Amino acid sequence: MTTSLEARERDMVASLARSAGPAHPERRGRRLLALALLPALALGACGTTDGGGGGTPQVGQEGFVRGFLGGVAAEEPRAALAARNVLSAGGTAADAAVAAGLMLSVTLPSRAGLGGGGACLLYAPNRNEVEAIVFPPGPRAAVPPGADRPAAVPMLARGLFALHARAGRRPFEELIAPAEQAARFGTEVSRALAADIAAVSTPLFADPAAAAVFAGPGGQPLQAGARITQPDLGTTLATLRTAGVGDLHQGGLARRLEESSAAAGGGLTVPEMREAVPRVLPPVQGRAGNDLVSFLPPPADGGLAAAGAFAALQGGAAADVAASRGASVAAAWRQRGGDPALVLAAADLPAAGGAVLPASTGLVVLDRDGMAVTCAFTMNNLFGTGRVAPGTGILLGAAPGIGQVQPALLSAGLVHSPNLRAFRAAAAGSGQQAAPMAVALPLARVLGGADAASAVGAAAEPARTQLLSCPRYLPGDASTCQAVTDPRGAGLAAGATDR
């Protein structure tokens, strides 16, 4: 049962989605801004006791997909499988990316979580355009007294809700259920999560709430294959499912997070959480033959860096020269701001800084109709502030611009043919400073005719790439489509067909 408020909001979303086709740029910008503000509204719903997944079609039921599903690649296997299950149930690529992003908050909370944020590119075939949904972990205008580890304003849930509003088909509540169940009933620690816990176990375990989740017997870091249970996070996800995402920003859950973040030294406030909304922005774009190549726009400046590196590669530059160009583009934008196109074209770019930038994680999803989503997520540090807001299970993201914390280079790119109205390739990159090249180099190689499997892993360490490639486009020859995860990581590529 839904409230009348929810019904009105759903009608607004549907109306805006229908009206967002080609239009005068100024009018279209107003439409996108209006849609970006929708997640600020609280959604209410009467929940069920089955975890919210009772509406998902099962094998043999109407709505369950057979044949070509699309594909998914993610840096954590259970997130990839959650996305694949949504594709099997007839969900769109946006639905699958939402489910995977929420699952990452449970299975790879070191790099993606409710306390963090990210950015996504969405290619919608019906509109034949790419748009960016940008929701990085929010900066703080001021640090409250007593906040010794200032937390970023949480943006993941709102950002994924905005993505769903643009192109979702399955109920949003249904997409939360797999992550909720994994948190509540437990899941195995992946190799990716185990490696991150081991890397920062000493400072992480200094927080009793974090140690209760991530430490095993004898206070040792949880190993791959061990069981991890997060009941408080499961309860928080259940609240998002039943009360709506808005509850985390202006409802009872927001007030609880304000209180618990103060206890964890994060100092979040309800007004900050209420005012923080995702933005729907035009991507940074360029041509590659008859195809249009799109990258995440600032403030997700890893996309701008990837655009700079890609342009250099297309111009014949060696990989190390292209990487340096991309890093300088990002450094220039962080110093000067301004029009991304002018930054890309500038000749007097500064040298890239030497500071180590925060970790991130990425995923790519393609559905059978050719809709594609590529996302990058971050906590602005491994495990964010390293502290869990007591009673919520939420790891607090690290506020950027305070102390030595800088924003992550969120990097993703997507290629489509405007003439064919078809998808060709998408990549998501991670690996601190190497994230832009983890996008630019594989895309340049597959557009040059390389096989997707050989293109992934081409960027230098510590780059990690998640890649989708359809050399003969989609809609087109689906048999040529490949989903590939970086072999140097611990992720999973899944999909293709279900017979």
PDB file of N, CA, C and O in Angstrom, residues 184-252:
ATOM      1  N   ARG A 184      21.266  -8.470   7.061  1.00  0.00           N
ATOM      2  CA  ARG A 184      20.573  -9.014   8.239  1.00  0.00           C
ATOM      3  C   ARG A 184      20.982 -10.450   8.536  1.00  0.00           C
ATOM      4  O   ARG A 184      21.227 -10.819   9.693  1.00  0.00           O
ATOM      5  N   PHE A 185      21.047 -11.278   7.496  1.00  0.00           N
ATOM      6  CA  PHE A 185      21.297 -12.706   7.706  1.00  0.00           C
ATOM      7  C   PHE A 185      22.742 -13.110   7.455  1.00  0.00           C
ATOM      8  O   PHE A 185      23.130 -14.239   7.735  1.00  0.00           O
ATOM      9  N   GLY A 186      23.539 -12.195   6.921  1.00  0.00           N
ATOM     10  CA  GLY A 186      24.951 -12.454   6.736  1.00  0.00           C
ATOM     11  C   GLY A 186      25.300 -12.946   5.350  1.00  0.00           C
ATOM     12  O   GLY A 186      24.459 -13.466   4.620  1.00  0.00           O
ATOM     13  N   THR A 187      26.562 -12.779   4.997  1.00  0.00           N
ATOM     14  CA  THR A 187      27.087 -13.224   3.715  1.00  0.00           C
ATOM     15  C   THR A 187      28.570 -13.490   3.882  1.00  0.00           C
ATOM     16  O   THR A 187      29.165 -13.150   4.913  1.00  0.00           O
ATOM     17  N   GLU A 188      29.187 -14.120   2.900  1.00  0.00           N
ATOM     18  CA  GLU A 188      30.612 -14.412   2.988  1.00  0.00           C
ATOM     19  C   GLU A 188      31.445 -13.172   2.651  1.00  0.00           C
ATOM     20  O   GLU A 188      31.079 -12.387   1.785  1.00  0.00           O
ATOM     21  N   VAL A 189      32.558 -13.043   3.346  1.00  0.00           N
ATOM     22  CA  VAL A 189      33.504 -11.974   3.045  1.00  0.00           C
ATOM     23  C   VAL A 189      34.201 -12.304   1.727  1.00  0.00           C
ATOM     24  O   VAL A 189      34.743 -13.397   1.556  1.00  0.00           O
ATOM     25  N   SER A 190      34.186 -11.374   0.794  1.00  0.00           N
ATOM     26  CA  SER A 190      34.855 -11.579  -0.491  1.00  0.00           C
ATOM     27  C   SER A 190      36.350 -11.299  -0.353  1.00  0.00           C
ATOM     28  O   SER A 190      36.810 -10.694   0.617  1.00  0.00           O
ATOM     29  N   ARG A 191      37.096 -11.713  -1.360  1.00  0.00           N
ATOM     30  CA  ARG A 191      38.533 -11.430  -1.353  1.00  0.00           C
ATOM     31  C   ARG A 191      38.787  -9.927  -1.381  1.00  0.00           C
ATOM     32  O   ARG A 191      39.732  -9.436  -0.758  1.00  0.00           O
ATOM     33  N   ALA A 192      37.949  -9.190  -2.096  1.00  0.00           N
ATOM     34  CA  ALA A 192      38.120  -7.744  -2.185  1.00  0.00           C
ATOM     35  C   ALA A 192      37.952  -7.091  -0.820  1.00  0.00           C
ATOM     36  O   ALA A 192      38.759  -6.250  -0.411  1.00  0.00           O
ATOM     37  N   LEU A 193      36.895  -7.464  -0.089  1.00  0.00           N
ATOM     38  CA  LEU A 193      36.666  -6.877   1.228  1.00  0.00           C
ATOM     39  C   LEU A 193      37.737  -7.318   2.216  1.00  0.00           C
ATOM     40  O   LEU A 193      38.227  -6.516   3.021  1.00  0.00           O
ATOM     41  N   ALA A 194      38.121  -8.581   2.180  1.00  0.00           N
ATOM     42  CA  ALA A 194      39.147  -9.079   3.095  1.00  0.00           C
ATOM     43  C   ALA A 194      40.454  -8.309   2.915  1.00  0.00           C
ATOM     44  O   ALA A 194      41.129  -7.965   3.900  1.00  0.00           O
ATOM     45  N   ALA A 195      40.816  -8.022   1.673  1.00  0.00           N
ATOM     46  CA  ALA A 195      42.050  -7.279   1.414  1.00  0.00           C
ATOM     47  C   ALA A 195      41.968  -5.864   1.980  1.00  0.00           C
ATOM     48  O   ALA A 195      42.947  -5.345   2.551  1.00  0.00           O
ATOM     49  N   ASP A 196      40.804  -5.222   1.851  1.00  0.00           N
ATOM     50  CA  ASP A 196      40.648  -3.864   2.372  1.00  0.00           C
ATOM     51  C   ASP A 196      40.676  -3.849   3.899  1.00  0.00           C
ATOM     52  O   ASP A 196      41.250  -2.940   4.514  1.00  0.00           O
ATOM     53  N   ILE A 197      40.034  -4.834   4.541  1.00  0.00           N
ATOM     54  CA  ILE A 197      40.062  -4.899   6.003  1.00  0.00           C
ATOM     55  C   ILE A 197      41.497  -5.063   6.497  1.00  0.00           C
ATOM     56  O   ILE A 197      41.942  -4.374   7.425  1.00  0.00           O
ATOM     57  N   ALA A 198      42.232  -5.962   5.864  1.00  0.00           N
ATOM     58  CA  ALA A 198      43.610  -6.209   6.277  1.00  0.00           C
ATOM     59  C   ALA A 198      44.475  -4.963   6.112  1.00  0.00           C
ATOM     60  O   ALA A 198      45.383  -4.720   6.919  1.00  0.00           O
ATOM     61  N   ALA A 199      44.192  -4.153   5.089  1.00  0.00           N
ATOM     62  CA  ALA A 199      45.028  -2.985   4.798  1.00  0.00           C
ATOM     63  C   ALA A 199      44.920  -1.916   5.874  1.00  0.00           C
ATOM     64  O   ALA A 199      45.892  -1.175   6.113  1.00  0.00           O
ATOM     65  N   VAL A 200      43.764  -1.807   6.530  1.00  0.00           N
ATOM     66  CA  VAL A 200      43.567  -0.710   7.502  1.00  0.00           C
ATOM     67  C   VAL A 200      43.019  -1.226   8.829  1.00  0.00           C
ATOM     68  O   VAL A 200      42.341  -0.499   9.551  1.00  0.00           O
ATOM     69  N   SER A 201      43.308  -2.479   9.177  1.00  0.00           N
ATOM     70  CA  SER A 201      42.684  -3.087  10.350  1.00  0.00           C
ATOM     71  C   SER A 201      43.011  -2.355  11.649  1.00  0.00           C
ATOM     72  O   SER A 201      42.147  -2.216  12.525  1.00  0.00           O
ATOM     73  N   THR A 202      44.231  -1.872  11.812  1.00  0.00           N
ATOM     74  CA  THR A 202      44.601  -1.237  13.082  1.00  0.00           C
ATOM     75  C   THR A 202      43.772   0.010  13.363  1.00  0.00           C
ATOM     76  O   THR A 202      43.124   0.099  14.416  1.00  0.00           O
ATOM     77  N   PRO A 203      43.726   1.002  12.450  1.00  0.00           N
ATOM     78  CA  PRO A 203      42.868   2.162  12.743  1.00  0.00           C
ATOM     79  C   PRO A 203      41.382   1.826  12.704  1.00  0.00           C
ATOM     80  O   PRO A 203      40.596   2.410  13.457  1.00  0.00           O
ATOM     81  N   LEU A 204      40.985   0.896  11.857  1.00  0.00           N
ATOM     82  CA  LEU A 204      39.575   0.547  11.756  1.00  0.00           C
ATOM     83  C   LEU A 204      39.073  -0.069  13.055  1.00  0.00           C
ATOM     84  O   LEU A 204      37.987   0.280  13.543  1.00  0.00           O
ATOM     85  N   PHE A 205      39.848  -0.959  13.642  1.00  0.00           N
ATOM     86  CA  PHE A 205      39.419  -1.657  14.847  1.00  0.00           C
ATOM     87  C   PHE A 205      39.501  -0.787  16.095  1.00  0.00           C
ATOM     88  O   PHE A 205      39.072  -1.197  17.172  1.00  0.00           O
ATOM     89  N   ALA A 206      40.056   0.423  15.948  1.00  0.00           N
ATOM     90  CA  ALA A 206      40.045   1.354  17.074  1.00  0.00           C
ATOM     91  C   ALA A 206      38.627   1.811  17.404  1.00  0.00           C
ATOM     92  O   ALA A 206      38.365   2.264  18.527  1.00  0.00           O
ATOM     93  N   ASP A 207      37.736   1.695  16.437  1.00  0.00           N
ATOM     94  CA  ASP A 207      36.323   2.019  16.680  1.00  0.00           C
ATOM     95  C   ASP A 207      35.595   0.745  17.087  1.00  0.00           C
ATOM     96  O   ASP A 207      35.534  -0.208  16.299  1.00  0.00           O
ATOM     97  N   PRO A 208      35.039   0.681  18.302  1.00  0.00           N
ATOM     98  CA  PRO A 208      34.401  -0.567  18.751  1.00  0.00           C
ATOM     99  C   PRO A 208      33.281  -1.041  17.835  1.00  0.00           C
ATOM    100  O   PRO A 208      33.132  -2.248  17.604  1.00  0.00           O
ATOM    101  N   ALA A 209      32.485  -0.097  17.293  1.00  0.00           N
ATOM    102  CA  ALA A 209      31.375  -0.485  16.415  1.00  0.00           C
ATOM    103  C   ALA A 209      31.892  -1.087  15.119  1.00  0.00           C
ATOM    104  O   ALA A 209      31.315  -2.039  14.586  1.00  0.00           O
ATOM    105  N   ALA A 210      33.004  -0.563  14.592  1.00  0.00           N
ATOM    106  CA  ALA A 210      33.591  -1.125  13.382  1.00  0.00           C
ATOM    107  C   ALA A 210      34.240  -2.475  13.671  1.00  0.00           C
ATOM    108  O   ALA A 210      34.124  -3.414  12.872  1.00  0.00           O
ATOM    109  N   ALA A 211      34.925  -2.574  14.791  1.00  0.00           N
ATOM    110  CA  ALA A 211      35.567  -3.840  15.151  1.00  0.00           C
ATOM    111  C   ALA A 211      34.534  -4.948  15.329  1.00  0.00           C
ATOM    112  O   ALA A 211      34.787  -6.108  14.982  1.00  0.00           O
ATOM    113  N   ALA A 212      33.349  -4.600  15.861  1.00  0.00           N
ATOM    114  CA  ALA A 212      32.299  -5.604  16.068  1.00  0.00           C
ATOM    115  C   ALA A 212      31.837  -6.211  14.749  1.00  0.00           C
ATOM    116  O   ALA A 212      31.366  -7.350  14.716  1.00  0.00           O
ATOM    117  N   VAL A 213      31.988  -5.469  13.656  1.00  0.00           N
ATOM    118  CA  VAL A 213      31.558  -5.949  12.341  1.00  0.00           C
ATOM    119  C   VAL A 213      32.694  -6.626  11.586  1.00  0.00           C
ATOM    120  O   VAL A 213      32.520  -7.704  11.008  1.00  0.00           O
ATOM    121  N   PHE A 214      33.886  -6.005  11.594  1.00  0.00           N
ATOM    122  CA  PHE A 214      34.950  -6.408  10.671  1.00  0.00           C
ATOM    123  C   PHE A 214      36.080  -7.217  11.304  1.00  0.00           C
ATOM    124  O   PHE A 214      36.974  -7.676  10.592  1.00  0.00           O
ATOM    125  N   ALA A 215      36.053  -7.386  12.633  1.00  0.00           N
ATOM    126  CA  ALA A 215      37.068  -8.207  13.288  1.00  0.00           C
ATOM    127  C   ALA A 215      36.516  -9.594  13.569  1.00  0.00           C
ATOM    128  O   ALA A 215      35.347  -9.757  13.926  1.00  0.00           O
ATOM    129  N   GLY A 216      37.372 -10.604  13.408  1.00  0.00           N
ATOM    130  CA  GLY A 216      36.987 -11.978  13.678  1.00  0.00           C
ATOM    131  C   GLY A 216      37.438 -12.419  15.047  1.00  0.00           C
ATOM    132  O   GLY A 216      37.751 -11.589  15.920  1.00  0.00           O
ATOM    133  N   PRO A 217      37.498 -13.717  15.274  1.00  0.00           N
ATOM    134  CA  PRO A 217      37.941 -14.262  16.557  1.00  0.00           C
ATOM    135  C   PRO A 217      39.338 -13.757  16.910  1.00  0.00           C
ATOM    136  O   PRO A 217      40.233 -13.688  16.065  1.00  0.00           O
ATOM    137  N   GLY A 218      39.499 -13.391  18.172  1.00  0.00           N
ATOM    138  CA  GLY A 218      40.791 -12.899  18.631  1.00  0.00           C
ATOM    139  C   GLY A 218      41.115 -11.509  18.140  1.00  0.00           C
ATOM    140  O   GLY A 218      42.272 -11.073  18.242  1.00  0.00           O
ATOM    141  N   GLY A 219      40.127 -10.809  17.606  1.00  0.00           N
ATOM    142  CA  GLY A 219      40.370  -9.460  17.117  1.00  0.00           C
ATOM    143  C   GLY A 219      41.146  -9.398  15.824  1.00  0.00           C
ATOM    144  O   GLY A 219      41.645  -8.338  15.428  1.00  0.00           O
ATOM    145  N   GLN A 220      41.240 -10.501  15.100  1.00  0.00           N
ATOM    146  CA  GLN A 220      41.951 -10.538  13.833  1.00  0.00           C
ATOM    147  C   GLN A 220      41.026 -10.118  12.684  1.00  0.00           C
ATOM    148  O   GLN A 220      39.812 -10.296  12.762  1.00  0.00           O
ATOM    149  N   PRO A 221      41.592  -9.561  11.609  1.00  0.00           N
ATOM    150  CA  PRO A 221      40.755  -9.175  10.458  1.00  0.00           C
ATOM    151  C   PRO A 221      40.017 -10.374   9.882  1.00  0.00           C
ATOM    152  O   PRO A 221      40.572 -11.472   9.790  1.00  0.00           O
ATOM    153  N   LEU A 222      38.752 -10.157   9.510  1.00  0.00           N
ATOM    154  CA  LEU A 222      37.987 -11.219   8.856  1.00  0.00           C
ATOM    155  C   LEU A 222      38.690 -11.646   7.567  1.00  0.00           C
ATOM    156  O   LEU A 222      39.189 -10.815   6.805  1.00  0.00           O
ATOM    157  N   GLN A 223      38.717 -12.951   7.340  1.00  0.00           N
ATOM    158  CA  GLN A 223      39.351 -13.498   6.154  1.00  0.00           C
ATOM    159  C   GLN A 223      38.314 -13.785   5.078  1.00  0.00           C
ATOM    160  O   GLN A 223      37.120 -13.913   5.356  1.00  0.00           O
ATOM    161  N   ALA A 224      38.776 -13.900   3.852  1.00  0.00           N
ATOM    162  CA  ALA A 224      37.885 -14.263   2.748  1.00  0.00           C
ATOM    163  C   ALA A 224      37.202 -15.590   3.058  1.00  0.00           C
ATOM    164  O   ALA A 224      37.847 -16.543   3.488  1.00  0.00           O
ATOM    165  N   GLY A 225      35.894 -15.636   2.861  1.00  0.00           N
ATOM    166  CA  GLY A 225      35.117 -16.834   3.146  1.00  0.00           C
ATOM    167  C   GLY A 225      34.484 -16.841   4.510  1.00  0.00           C
ATOM    168  O   GLY A 225      33.580 -17.642   4.783  1.00  0.00           O
ATOM    169  N   ALA A 226      34.930 -15.952   5.420  1.00  0.00           N
ATOM    170  CA  ALA A 226      34.306 -15.853   6.738  1.00  0.00           C
ATOM    171  C   ALA A 226      32.912 -15.242   6.616  1.00  0.00           C
ATOM    172  O   ALA A 226      32.573 -14.620   5.600  1.00  0.00           O
ATOM    173  N   ARG A 227      32.115 -15.422   7.627  1.00  0.00           N
ATOM    174  CA  ARG A 227      30.746 -14.893   7.630  1.00  0.00           C
ATOM    175  C   ARG A 227      30.734 -13.494   8.239  1.00  0.00           C
ATOM    176  O   ARG A 227      31.327 -13.262   9.295  1.00  0.00           O
ATOM    177  N   ILE A 228      30.091 -12.558   7.567  1.00  0.00           N
ATOM    178  CA  ILE A 228      29.933 -11.214   8.100  1.00  0.00           C
ATOM    179  C   ILE A 228      28.449 -10.894   8.183  1.00  0.00           C
ATOM    180  O   ILE A 228      27.705 -11.077   7.214  1.00  0.00           O
ATOM    181  N   THR A 229      28.003 -10.463   9.355  1.00  0.00           N
ATOM    182  CA  THR A 229      26.608 -10.113   9.594  1.00  0.00           C
ATOM    183  C   THR A 229      26.543  -8.673  10.089  1.00  0.00           C
ATOM    184  O   THR A 229      27.336  -8.274  10.952  1.00  0.00           O
ATOM    185  N   GLN A 230      25.604  -7.905   9.556  1.00  0.00           N
ATOM    186  CA  GLN A 230      25.468  -6.484   9.912  1.00  0.00           C
ATOM    187  C   GLN A 230      24.004  -6.179  10.228  1.00  0.00           C
ATOM    188  O   GLN A 230      23.307  -5.551   9.431  1.00  0.00           O
ATOM    189  N   PRO A 231      23.507  -6.631  11.379  1.00  0.00           N
ATOM    190  CA  PRO A 231      22.075  -6.481  11.678  1.00  0.00           C
ATOM    191  C   PRO A 231      21.614  -5.031  11.748  1.00  0.00           C
ATOM    192  O   PRO A 231      20.493  -4.715  11.323  1.00  0.00           O
ATOM    193  N   ASP A 232      22.449  -4.127  12.285  1.00  0.00           N
ATOM    194  CA  ASP A 232      22.037  -2.718  12.350  1.00  0.00           C
ATOM    195  C   ASP A 232      21.885  -2.128  10.949  1.00  0.00           C
ATOM    196  O   ASP A 232      20.941  -1.372  10.685  1.00  0.00           O
ATOM    197  N   LEU A 233      22.812  -2.473  10.056  1.00  0.00           N
ATOM    198  CA  LEU A 233      22.695  -1.999   8.674  1.00  0.00           C
ATOM    199  C   LEU A 233      21.467  -2.602   8.010  1.00  0.00           C
ATOM    200  O   LEU A 233      20.772  -1.926   7.239  1.00  0.00           O
ATOM    201  N   GLY A 234      21.170  -3.868   8.319  1.00  0.00           N
ATOM    202  CA  GLY A 234      19.961  -4.483   7.786  1.00  0.00           C
ATOM    203  C   GLY A 234      18.711  -3.752   8.216  1.00  0.00           C
ATOM    204  O   GLY A 234      17.779  -3.545   7.429  1.00  0.00           O
ATOM    205  N   THR A 235      18.683  -3.317   9.477  1.00  0.00           N
ATOM    206  CA  THR A 235      17.532  -2.559   9.982  1.00  0.00           C
ATOM    207  C   THR A 235      17.423  -1.214   9.271  1.00  0.00           C
ATOM    208  O   THR A 235      16.321  -0.760   8.928  1.00  0.00           O
ATOM    209  N   THR A 236      18.568  -0.559   9.037  1.00  0.00           N
ATOM    210  CA  THR A 236      18.556   0.719   8.330  1.00  0.00           C
ATOM    211  C   THR A 236      18.036   0.547   6.902  1.00  0.00           C
ATOM    212  O   THR A 236      17.216   1.342   6.420  1.00  0.00           O
ATOM    213  N   LEU A 237      18.500  -0.492   6.212  1.00  0.00           N
ATOM    214  CA  LEU A 237      18.014  -0.750   4.859  1.00  0.00           C
ATOM    215  C   LEU A 237      16.519  -1.079   4.857  1.00  0.00           C
ATOM    216  O   LEU A 237      15.790  -0.677   3.939  1.00  0.00           O
ATOM    217  N   ALA A 238      16.059  -1.792   5.881  1.00  0.00           N
ATOM    218  CA  ALA A 238      14.625  -2.072   5.987  1.00  0.00           C
ATOM    219  C   ALA A 238      13.828  -0.781   6.154  1.00  0.00           C
ATOM    220  O   ALA A 238      12.727  -0.633   5.606  1.00  0.00           O
ATOM    221  N   THR A 239      14.376   0.164   6.911  1.00  0.00           N
ATOM    222  CA  THR A 239      13.705   1.454   7.084  1.00  0.00           C
ATOM    223  C   THR A 239      13.634   2.210   5.761  1.00  0.00           C
ATOM    224  O   THR A 239      12.603   2.808   5.425  1.00  0.00           O
ATOM    225  N   LEU A 240      14.721   2.162   4.985  1.00  0.00           N
ATOM    226  CA  LEU A 240      14.692   2.799   3.666  1.00  0.00           C
ATOM    227  C   LEU A 240      13.647   2.145   2.769  1.00  0.00           C
ATOM    228  O   LEU A 240      12.990   2.819   1.971  1.00  0.00           O
ATOM    229  N   ARG A 241      13.488   0.827   2.908  1.00  0.00           N
ATOM    230  CA  ARG A 241      12.520   0.112   2.078  1.00  0.00           C
ATOM    231  C   ARG A 241      11.097   0.468   2.466  1.00  0.00           C
ATOM    232  O   ARG A 241      10.231   0.639   1.596  1.00  0.00           O
ATOM    233  N   THR A 242      10.826   0.588   3.749  1.00  0.00           N
ATOM    234  CA  THR A 242       9.445   0.796   4.179  1.00  0.00           C
ATOM    235  C   THR A 242       9.068   2.270   4.311  1.00  0.00           C
ATOM    236  O   THR A 242       7.934   2.652   4.007  1.00  0.00           O
ATOM    237  N   ALA A 243      10.008   3.108   4.757  1.00  0.00           N
ATOM    238  CA  ALA A 243       9.704   4.529   4.962  1.00  0.00           C
ATOM    239  C   ALA A 243      10.146   5.395   3.802  1.00  0.00           C
ATOM    240  O   ALA A 243       9.687   6.527   3.663  1.00  0.00           O
ATOM    241  N   GLY A 244      11.043   4.889   2.957  1.00  0.00           N
ATOM    242  CA  GLY A 244      11.511   5.657   1.813  1.00  0.00           C
ATOM    243  C   GLY A 244      12.882   6.266   2.048  1.00  0.00           C
ATOM    244  O   GLY A 244      13.303   6.489   3.186  1.00  0.00           O
ATOM    245  N   VAL A 245      13.571   6.558   0.962  1.00  0.00           N
ATOM    246  CA  VAL A 245      14.909   7.127   1.027  1.00  0.00           C
ATOM    247  C   VAL A 245      14.904   8.478   1.727  1.00  0.00           C
ATOM    248  O   VAL A 245      15.860   8.845   2.416  1.00  0.00           O
ATOM    249  N   GLY A 246      13.827   9.220   1.587  1.00  0.00           N
ATOM    250  CA  GLY A 246      13.749  10.530   2.227  1.00  0.00           C
ATOM    251  C   GLY A 246      13.890  10.480   3.728  1.00  0.00           C
ATOM    252  O   GLY A 246      14.305  11.465   4.347  1.00  0.00           O
ATOM    253  N   ASP A 247      13.587   9.341   4.340  1.00  0.00           N
ATOM    254  CA  ASP A 247      13.691   9.230   5.792  1.00  0.00           C
ATOM    255  C   ASP A 247      15.130   9.380   6.265  1.00  0.00           C
ATOM    256  O   ASP A 247      15.375   9.805   7.395  1.00  0.00           O
ATOM    257  N   LEU A 248      16.096   9.041   5.406  1.00  0.00           N
ATOM    258  CA  LEU A 248      17.505   9.169   5.758  1.00  0.00           C
ATOM    259  C   LEU A 248      17.956  10.624   5.705  1.00  0.00           C
ATOM    260  O   LEU A 248      19.005  10.971   6.243  1.00  0.00           O
ATOM    261  N   HIS A 249      17.161  11.488   5.089  1.00  0.00           N
ATOM    262  CA  HIS A 249      17.585  12.870   4.896  1.00  0.00           C
ATOM    263  C   HIS A 249      16.729  13.886   5.642  1.00  0.00           C
ATOM    264  O   HIS A 249      17.197  15.003   5.886  1.00  0.00           O
ATOM    265  N   GLN A 250      15.509  13.516   6.005  1.00  0.00           N
ATOM    266  CA  GLN A 250      14.682  14.493   6.703  1.00  0.00           C
ATOM    267  C   GLN A 250      13.645  13.856   7.624  1.00  0.00           C
ATOM    268  O   GLN A 250      12.752  14.540   8.108  1.00  0.00           O
ATOM    269  N   GLY A 251      13.796  12.566   7.890  1.00  0.00           N
ATOM    270  CA  GLY A 251      12.836  11.889   8.757  1.00  0.00           C
ATOM    271  C   GLY A 251      13.463  11.376  10.035  1.00  0.00           C
ATOM    272  O   GLY A 251      14.498  11.857  10.499  1.00  0.00           O
ATOM    273  N   GLY A 252      12.822  10.360  10.588  1.00  0.00           N
ATOM    274  CA  GLY A 252      13.300   9.797  11.839  1.00  0.00           C
ATOM    275  C   GLY A 252      14.692   9.209  11.733  1.00  0.00           C
ATOM    276  O   GLY A 252      15.502   9.329  12.658  1.00  0.00           O
TER     277      GLY A 252
END
